[in-house]
Amino acid sequence: MAGAQQNTGRLQGKVALLTGAASGIGKATALRFAEEGAKVALSDIEPEKGAALVAEMTAAGHDAFYQDLDVTNPQEWQQVVDAVSHRWGKLDILVNSAGIGRAKGLLDMTYDFWQNTMRINMDGTFLGTQAAVDRMKDGDGGSIINISSVLGISGMTNLTAYCASKGAVRLFSKAAAIECAEKGYKVRVNSVHPGYIETPMVMRRFDKIATNDREAEETRLKQSHPLGRLGKATEIADMILYLASDEAAFVTGAEFVIDGGYLAR
Ligand code: NAP
């Protein structure tokens, strides 16, 4: 049946922590992980949405909890990682999905705006990776999946801060992967590069456009992908699931583009 997901226990017994898990790609991934048998810790700065998602997952028989985590806060990272260890005794998977994608022209951008984008998208990924590697390195190892973007590989007008932050996530992931491997930590680190995906982040962009221009912008954005549509969060979740699972045991330091052909042109 088209689109149906089969639970084959690909993450059975594994413990996962996700950031930005109350919305979009993080939410779709949390649900997919749970379907595949993982215990899932959800974190975000959206407690109501997080609680609603946990209620949905618990009702479906999954083991999950939510804790607030502003990814720019090192203390909160420690608290969340401690909470995961306290509850389940280990951490196998971290998905750094929290992010912002605000547009601003190069000459209109304040230094604050620039720093805020870098802090959430880049520093948040660094802090999470550091906290998780520290926890994973002495056990059975683990898998860290950092969500970059096609805009971490190619540039775009009015998105210099976003592109810079996502390009940094891409190379940070490769360097961290090499360091973990060379130091014998058994932690794999990879980056995922989605094209434009139908999530609140992208829908908010349309909301700002006057109704009569909205359709044209939506068409333009769809046509920037050779497949002629935007992606679905579940399509990104499936790639993240692969990287989180033992099927990807020989995969580290690599970048995975899921973009309907956006970068192929
Ligand atoms: P989303 O639906 O907006 O979800 C992102 C979540 O992160 C939101 O719940 C957001 O909360 C949260 N967040 C923002 N700042 C945070 C912080 N400081 N600490 C913790 N959480 C924070 O976006 P998405 O589309 O799923 O994006 C997920 C990731 O994919 C992002 O890194 C994004 O850059 C990347 N990505 C997305 C696309 C796309 O087309 N959607 C394409 C390429 C890459 P608020 O809602 O309160 O801000």
PDB file of N, CA, C and O in Angstrom, residues 6 20 26 31 54 67 82 94 98 119 134 136 152 170 183 200 204 212 223-225 234 239 248 250 252:
ATOM      1  N   GLN A   6       5.783   0.000   7.581  1.00  0.00           N
ATOM      2  CA  GLN A   6       5.733  -1.291   8.226  1.00  0.00           C
ATOM      3  C   GLN A   6       6.671  -1.270   9.417  1.00  0.00           C
ATOM      4  O   GLN A   6       7.830  -0.888   9.283  1.00  0.00           O
ATOM      5  N   GLY A  20      13.929  19.719  18.729  1.00  0.00           N
ATOM      6  CA  GLY A  20      12.931  20.227  17.784  1.00  0.00           C
ATOM      7  C   GLY A  20      11.866  19.185  17.499  1.00  0.00           C
ATOM      8  O   GLY A  20      11.288  19.131  16.411  1.00  0.00           O
ATOM      9  N   GLY A  26      11.364  16.826  13.116  1.00  0.00           N
ATOM     10  CA  GLY A  26      11.636  16.187  14.409  1.00  0.00           C
ATOM     11  C   GLY A  26      10.452  15.355  14.868  1.00  0.00           C
ATOM     12  O   GLY A  26      10.618  14.202  15.315  1.00  0.00           O
ATOM     13  N   LEU A  31       7.937   9.938  15.746  1.00  0.00           N
ATOM     14  CA  LEU A  31       6.867   8.954  15.544  1.00  0.00           C
ATOM     15  C   LEU A  31       7.396   7.720  14.806  1.00  0.00           C
ATOM     16  O   LEU A  31       7.078   6.588  15.158  1.00  0.00           O
ATOM     17  N   VAL A  54       3.562  13.421  23.243  1.00  0.00           N
ATOM     18  CA  VAL A  54       3.822  12.311  24.173  1.00  0.00           C
ATOM     19  C   VAL A  54       2.519  11.572  24.483  1.00  0.00           C
ATOM     20  O   VAL A  54       2.492  10.328  24.502  1.00  0.00           O
ATOM     21  N   GLN A  67      10.835  16.801  27.481  1.00  0.00           N
ATOM     22  CA  GLN A  67      11.472  17.760  28.393  1.00  0.00           C
ATOM     23  C   GLN A  67      11.877  18.998  27.603  1.00  0.00           C
ATOM     24  O   GLN A  67      12.417  18.879  26.491  1.00  0.00           O
ATOM     25  N   ASP A  82      20.959  13.711  31.173  1.00  0.00           N
ATOM     26  CA  ASP A  82      20.862  13.021  32.475  1.00  0.00           C
ATOM     27  C   ASP A  82      19.494  12.355  32.637  1.00  0.00           C
ATOM     28  O   ASP A  82      19.397  11.226  33.137  1.00  0.00           O
ATOM     29  N   LEU A  94      21.044  10.379  18.767  1.00  0.00           N
ATOM     30  CA  LEU A  94      20.672  11.795  18.920  1.00  0.00           C
ATOM     31  C   LEU A  94      20.348  12.355  17.543  1.00  0.00           C
ATOM     32  O   LEU A  94      21.138  12.205  16.607  1.00  0.00           O
ATOM     33  N   ALA A  98      16.301  20.685  15.857  1.00  0.00           N
ATOM     34  CA  ALA A  98      15.873  22.056  16.191  1.00  0.00           C
ATOM     35  C   ALA A  98      16.572  23.046  15.262  1.00  0.00           C
ATOM     36  O   ALA A  98      17.763  22.899  14.969  1.00  0.00           O
ATOM     37  N   ARG A 119      23.648  30.563  16.655  1.00  0.00           N
ATOM     38  CA  ARG A 119      23.565  29.942  17.980  1.00  0.00           C
ATOM     39  C   ARG A 119      22.605  28.736  17.972  1.00  0.00           C
ATOM     40  O   ARG A 119      22.926  27.671  18.484  1.00  0.00           O
ATOM     41  N   ASP A 134      29.891  12.283  24.657  1.00  0.00           N
ATOM     42  CA  ASP A 134      30.413  12.027  26.005  1.00  0.00           C
ATOM     43  C   ASP A 134      29.654  10.867  26.663  1.00  0.00           C
ATOM     44  O   ASP A 134      30.229  10.063  27.375  1.00  0.00           O
ATOM     45  N   MET A 136      27.835   8.498  24.928  1.00  0.00           N
ATOM     46  CA  MET A 136      27.806   7.275  24.104  1.00  0.00           C
ATOM     47  C   MET A 136      29.152   6.566  24.045  1.00  0.00           C
ATOM     48  O   MET A 136      29.212   5.375  23.785  1.00  0.00           O
ATOM     49  N   GLY A 152      22.860  24.078   2.994  1.00  0.00           N
ATOM     50  CA  GLY A 152      24.188  23.914   3.597  1.00  0.00           C
ATOM     51  C   GLY A 152      25.190  23.503   2.535  1.00  0.00           C
ATOM     52  O   GLY A 152      26.380  23.339   2.826  1.00  0.00           O
ATOM     53  N   ARG A 170      27.253  20.880   8.280  1.00  0.00           N
ATOM     54  CA  ARG A 170      27.741  19.827   7.363  1.00  0.00           C
ATOM     55  C   ARG A 170      29.200  19.462   7.681  1.00  0.00           C
ATOM     56  O   ARG A 170      29.523  18.292   7.894  1.00  0.00           O
ATOM     57  N   LYS A 183      39.347   8.214  17.602  1.00  0.00           N
ATOM     58  CA  LYS A 183      39.545   8.057  19.046  1.00  0.00           C
ATOM     59  C   LYS A 183      38.871   6.798  19.586  1.00  0.00           C
ATOM     60  O   LYS A 183      38.825   6.576  20.794  1.00  0.00           O
ATOM     61  N   PRO A 200       5.852  23.357   9.376  1.00  0.00           N
ATOM     62  CA  PRO A 200       5.505  24.706   9.815  1.00  0.00           C
ATOM     63  C   PRO A 200       6.568  25.744   9.442  1.00  0.00           C
ATOM     64  O   PRO A 200       6.236  26.890   9.134  1.00  0.00           O
ATOM     65  N   ARG A 204       5.097  28.823   7.340  1.00  0.00           N
ATOM     66  CA  ARG A 204       5.136  30.182   7.909  1.00  0.00           C
ATOM     67  C   ARG A 204       5.610  31.179   6.865  1.00  0.00           C
ATOM     68  O   ARG A 204       5.168  32.322   6.829  1.00  0.00           O
ATOM     69  N   ASN A 212      -2.717  36.777  -3.078  1.00  0.00           N
ATOM     70  CA  ASN A 212      -2.632  36.643  -4.543  1.00  0.00           C
ATOM     71  C   ASN A 212      -1.221  36.278  -5.034  1.00  0.00           C
ATOM     72  O   ASN A 212      -1.067  35.750  -6.124  1.00  0.00           O
ATOM     73  N   GLN A 223       8.609  24.115  -8.241  1.00  0.00           N
ATOM     74  CA  GLN A 223       9.330  23.887  -9.499  1.00  0.00           C
ATOM     75  C   GLN A 223      10.850  23.964  -9.336  1.00  0.00           C
ATOM     76  O   GLN A 223      11.589  23.541 -10.226  1.00  0.00           O
ATOM     77  N   SER A 224      11.312  24.499  -8.202  1.00  0.00           N
ATOM     78  CA  SER A 224      12.763  24.492  -7.982  1.00  0.00           C
ATOM     79  C   SER A 224      13.258  23.071  -7.669  1.00  0.00           C
ATOM     80  O   SER A 224      14.456  22.809  -7.652  1.00  0.00           O
ATOM     81  N   HIS A 225      12.309  22.150  -7.444  1.00  0.00           N
ATOM     82  CA  HIS A 225      12.637  20.734  -7.266  1.00  0.00           C
ATOM     83  C   HIS A 225      12.205  20.005  -8.543  1.00  0.00           C
ATOM     84  O   HIS A 225      11.018  20.026  -8.886  1.00  0.00           O
ATOM     85  N   THR A 234       7.876  12.941   6.564  1.00  0.00           N
ATOM     86  CA  THR A 234       8.062  11.488   6.717  1.00  0.00           C
ATOM     87  C   THR A 234       9.161  10.970   5.774  1.00  0.00           C
ATOM     88  O   THR A 234       9.823   9.971   6.076  1.00  0.00           O
ATOM     89  N   MET A 239      14.974   8.561   6.045  1.00  0.00           N
ATOM     90  CA  MET A 239      16.443   8.606   5.909  1.00  0.00           C
ATOM     91  C   MET A 239      17.100   8.640   7.297  1.00  0.00           C
ATOM     92  O   MET A 239      18.107   7.957   7.550  1.00  0.00           O
ATOM     93  N   ALA A 248      23.125   1.069   9.075  1.00  0.00           N
ATOM     94  CA  ALA A 248      24.089   2.091   8.652  1.00  0.00           C
ATOM     95  C   ALA A 248      25.408   1.974   9.436  1.00  0.00           C
ATOM     96  O   ALA A 248      26.133   2.955   9.585  1.00  0.00           O
ATOM     97  N   PHE A 250      28.270   1.038   8.787  1.00  0.00           N
ATOM     98  CA  PHE A 250      29.525   1.426   8.102  1.00  0.00           C
ATOM     99  C   PHE A 250      29.424   2.846   7.539  1.00  0.00           C
ATOM    100  O   PHE A 250      30.232   3.250   6.711  1.00  0.00           O
ATOM    101  N   THR A 252      29.541   6.794   8.222  1.00  0.00           N
ATOM    102  CA  THR A 252      29.859   7.930   9.104  1.00  0.00           C
ATOM    103  C   THR A 252      30.554   9.032   8.308  1.00  0.00           C
ATOM    104  O   THR A 252      31.184   8.761   7.276  1.00  0.00           O
TER     105      THR A 252
END
